[in-house]
XYZ file of C-alpha atoms in Angstrom:
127
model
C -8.351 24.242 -9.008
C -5.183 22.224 -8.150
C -5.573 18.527 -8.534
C -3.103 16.332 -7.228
C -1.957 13.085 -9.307
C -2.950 9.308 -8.548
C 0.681 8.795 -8.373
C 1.500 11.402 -5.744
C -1.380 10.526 -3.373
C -0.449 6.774 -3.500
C 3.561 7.811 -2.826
C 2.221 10.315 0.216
C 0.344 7.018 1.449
C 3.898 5.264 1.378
C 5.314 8.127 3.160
C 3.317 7.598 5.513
C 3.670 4.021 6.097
C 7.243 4.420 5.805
C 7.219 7.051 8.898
C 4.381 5.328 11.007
C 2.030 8.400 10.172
C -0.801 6.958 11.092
C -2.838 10.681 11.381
C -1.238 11.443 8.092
C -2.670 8.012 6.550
C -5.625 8.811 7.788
C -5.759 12.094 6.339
C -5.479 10.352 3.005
C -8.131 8.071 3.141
C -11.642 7.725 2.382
C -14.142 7.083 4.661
C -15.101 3.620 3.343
C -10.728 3.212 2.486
C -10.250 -1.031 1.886
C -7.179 -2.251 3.035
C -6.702 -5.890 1.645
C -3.301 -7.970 2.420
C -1.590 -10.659 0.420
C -3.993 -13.107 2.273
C -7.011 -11.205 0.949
C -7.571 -10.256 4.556
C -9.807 -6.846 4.571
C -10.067 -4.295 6.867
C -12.979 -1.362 6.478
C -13.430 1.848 7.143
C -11.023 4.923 8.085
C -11.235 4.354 11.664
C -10.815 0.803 11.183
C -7.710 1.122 9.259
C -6.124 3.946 11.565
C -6.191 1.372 14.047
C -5.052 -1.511 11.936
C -2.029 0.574 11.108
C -1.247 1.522 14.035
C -1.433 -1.942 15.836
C 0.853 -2.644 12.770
C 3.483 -0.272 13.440
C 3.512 -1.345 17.236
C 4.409 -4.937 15.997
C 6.926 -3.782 13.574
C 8.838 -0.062 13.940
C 10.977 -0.615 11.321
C 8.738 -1.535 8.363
C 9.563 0.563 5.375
C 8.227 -0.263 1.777
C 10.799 0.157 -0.967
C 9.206 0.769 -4.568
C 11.044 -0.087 -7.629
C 8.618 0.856 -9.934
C 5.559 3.035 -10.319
C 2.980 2.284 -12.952
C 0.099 5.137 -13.012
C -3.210 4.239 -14.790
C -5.633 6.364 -14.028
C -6.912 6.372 -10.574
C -5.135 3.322 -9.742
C -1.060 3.322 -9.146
C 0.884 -0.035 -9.297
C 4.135 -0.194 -7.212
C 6.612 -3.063 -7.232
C 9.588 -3.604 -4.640
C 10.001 -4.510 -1.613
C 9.564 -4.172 2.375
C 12.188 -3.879 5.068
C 11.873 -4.567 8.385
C 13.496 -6.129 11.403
C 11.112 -9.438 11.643
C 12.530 -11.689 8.626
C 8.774 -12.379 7.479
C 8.415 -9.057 6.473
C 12.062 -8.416 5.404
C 13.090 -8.001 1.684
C 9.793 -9.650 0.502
C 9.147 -9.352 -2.905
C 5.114 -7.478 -3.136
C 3.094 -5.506 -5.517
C 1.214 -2.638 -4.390
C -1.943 -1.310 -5.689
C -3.873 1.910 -4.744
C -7.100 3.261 -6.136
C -7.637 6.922 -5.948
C -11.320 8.406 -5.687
C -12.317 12.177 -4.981
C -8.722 12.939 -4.144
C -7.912 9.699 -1.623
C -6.912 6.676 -1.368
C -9.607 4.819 -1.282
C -8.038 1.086 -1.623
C -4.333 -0.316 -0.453
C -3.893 -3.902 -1.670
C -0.686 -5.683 -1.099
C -0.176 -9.072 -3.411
C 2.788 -11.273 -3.279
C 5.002 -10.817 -6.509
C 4.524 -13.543 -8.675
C 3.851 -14.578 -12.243
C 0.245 -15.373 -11.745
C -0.520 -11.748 -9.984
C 1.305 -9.902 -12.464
C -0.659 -11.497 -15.148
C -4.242 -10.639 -13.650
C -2.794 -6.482 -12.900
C -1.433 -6.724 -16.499
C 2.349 -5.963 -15.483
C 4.862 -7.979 -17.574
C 8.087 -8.700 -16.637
C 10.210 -5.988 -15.959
Protein backbone atom coordinates (compact mmCIF):
# COMPACT_ATOMS: atom_id res chain seq x y z
CA UNK A 1 0.00 0.00 0.00
CA UNK A 2 1.36 3.46 -1.00
CA UNK A 3 1.76 5.84 1.85
CA UNK A 4 2.37 9.28 1.23
CA UNK A 5 4.99 11.33 3.49
CA UNK A 6 4.12 13.98 6.32
CA UNK A 7 6.17 16.25 4.30
CA UNK A 8 4.33 15.90 1.00
CA UNK A 9 0.80 16.18 2.47
CA UNK A 10 1.78 19.37 4.42
CA UNK A 11 3.52 20.90 0.92
CA UNK A 12 0.08 19.74 -1.10
CA UNK A 13 -1.74 21.80 1.79
CA UNK A 14 0.58 24.84 0.73
CA UNK A 15 -0.26 24.22 -2.77
CA UNK A 16 -3.28 24.68 -2.09
CA UNK A 17 -3.23 27.77 -0.17
CA UNK A 18 -0.92 29.12 -2.58
CA UNK A 19 -3.63 28.54 -5.54
CA UNK A 20 -6.86 29.35 -3.44
CA UNK A 21 -7.85 25.53 -3.66
CA UNK A 22 -10.13 25.60 -1.27
CA UNK A 23 -11.89 21.95 -2.57
CA UNK A 24 -8.38 20.71 -2.78
CA UNK A 25 -7.70 21.85 1.01
CA UNK A 26 -10.51 20.34 1.86
CA UNK A 27 -9.71 17.19 0.34
CA UNK A 28 -6.72 17.13 2.64
CA UNK A 29 -8.21 17.56 5.79
CA UNK A 30 -9.65 15.73 8.54
CA UNK A 31 -12.90 15.98 9.64
CA UNK A 32 -12.12 17.48 13.08
CA UNK A 33 -8.80 19.58 10.92
CA UNK A 34 -7.67 22.70 13.67
CA UNK A 35 -6.67 25.65 12.08
CA UNK A 36 -4.96 27.96 14.75
CA UNK A 37 -3.39 31.55 13.67
CA UNK A 38 -0.54 33.50 15.17
CA UNK A 39 -3.24 34.95 17.58
CA UNK A 40 -4.13 31.44 18.76
CA UNK A 41 -7.43 32.08 17.05
CA UNK A 42 -9.06 28.44 16.19
CA UNK A 43 -11.27 27.44 13.75
CA UNK A 44 -12.94 23.64 13.80
CA UNK A 45 -14.02 21.33 11.69
CA UNK A 46 -13.61 20.67 7.75
CA UNK A 47 -16.55 22.59 6.84
CA UNK A 48 -15.61 25.22 9.12
CA UNK A 49 -12.26 25.67 7.71
CA UNK A 50 -13.41 25.40 3.91
CA UNK A 51 -15.21 28.39 4.68
CA UNK A 52 -12.60 30.15 6.71
CA UNK A 53 -10.33 29.74 3.74
CA UNK A 54 -12.29 30.73 1.45
CA UNK A 55 -13.54 34.02 3.16
CA UNK A 56 -9.67 34.30 3.40
CA UNK A 57 -8.85 34.15 -0.11
CA UNK A 58 -11.79 36.67 -0.92
CA UNK A 59 -9.95 39.22 1.39
CA UNK A 60 -6.62 38.53 -0.01
CA UNK A 61 -6.10 36.89 -3.84
CA UNK A 62 -2.69 37.19 -3.79
CA UNK A 63 -1.57 35.43 -0.58
CA UNK A 64 1.14 32.95 -1.31
CA UNK A 65 3.30 31.28 1.51
CA UNK A 66 6.98 31.02 0.69
CA UNK A 67 8.87 28.16 2.72
CA UNK A 68 12.48 28.34 3.34
CA UNK A 69 12.81 25.39 5.17
CA UNK A 70 11.12 22.08 5.81
CA UNK A 71 11.76 20.17 8.99
CA UNK A 72 9.86 16.59 8.94
CA UNK A 73 9.40 14.81 12.33
CA UNK A 74 7.17 12.37 12.15
CA UNK A 75 3.65 13.28 11.59
CA UNK A 76 4.29 16.80 12.16
CA UNK A 77 6.23 19.10 9.34
CA UNK A 78 7.79 22.49 10.40
CA UNK A 79 8.07 25.16 7.62
CA UNK A 80 9.80 28.52 7.97
CA UNK A 81 9.53 31.56 5.42
CA UNK A 82 7.43 33.80 4.55
CA UNK A 83 3.95 35.12 3.02
CA UNK A 84 3.32 37.41 0.10
CA UNK A 85 0.54 39.25 -0.56
CA UNK A 86 -0.78 42.57 -1.75
CA UNK A 87 -2.10 43.95 1.86
CA UNK A 88 1.35 44.98 3.66
CA UNK A 89 0.10 43.10 6.95
CA UNK A 90 0.40 40.01 5.37
CA UNK A 91 3.37 40.87 3.06
CA UNK A 92 6.92 39.40 3.61
CA UNK A 93 6.05 38.46 7.26
CA UNK A 94 8.37 36.39 8.83
CA UNK A 95 6.01 32.88 10.23
CA UNK A 96 6.55 29.35 11.14
CA UNK A 97 4.28 26.79 9.98
CA UNK A 98 3.34 23.65 11.61
CA UNK A 99 1.16 20.72 10.31
CA UNK A 100 0.25 17.48 12.01
CA UNK A 101 -0.54 14.58 9.84
CA UNK A 102 -3.06 11.76 11.09
CA UNK A 103 -4.54 8.79 8.93
CA UNK A 104 -3.14 10.39 5.82
CA UNK A 105 -4.40 14.32 6.46
CA UNK A 106 -3.75 17.18 7.73
CA UNK A 107 -5.26 17.25 10.64
CA UNK A 108 -3.74 20.65 12.26
CA UNK A 109 -2.36 24.06 10.38
CA UNK A 110 -0.81 26.40 12.97
CA UNK A 111 0.79 29.58 11.90
CA UNK A 112 3.23 31.31 14.74
CA UNK A 113 5.07 34.48 14.28
CA UNK A 114 8.93 33.79 13.85
CA UNK A 115 10.62 34.61 16.83
CA UNK A 116 13.16 33.44 19.36
CA UNK A 117 10.70 32.46 21.97
CA UNK A 118 8.52 30.18 19.35
CA UNK A 119 11.43 28.60 17.95
CA UNK A 120 12.55 27.61 21.32
CA UNK A 121 9.16 25.86 22.42
CA UNK A 122 9.06 23.83 18.44
CA UNK A 123 12.77 23.07 19.17
CA UNK A 124 14.13 24.85 15.87
CA UNK A 125 17.46 26.66 16.45
CA UNK A 126 18.69 29.22 14.51
CA UNK A 127 19.17 28.57 11.10
Amino acid sequence: MFSTSSRTIALLFNDCINNRDVEGLSNLMTEDHIFIDSANNRVEGKNANKANWQHFFDLFPFYKNVFETVISRDSTVIMLGYSLCCDEILNHVKAIWTAKIERGKLNEWRVYTDTKENRERLGIFPL
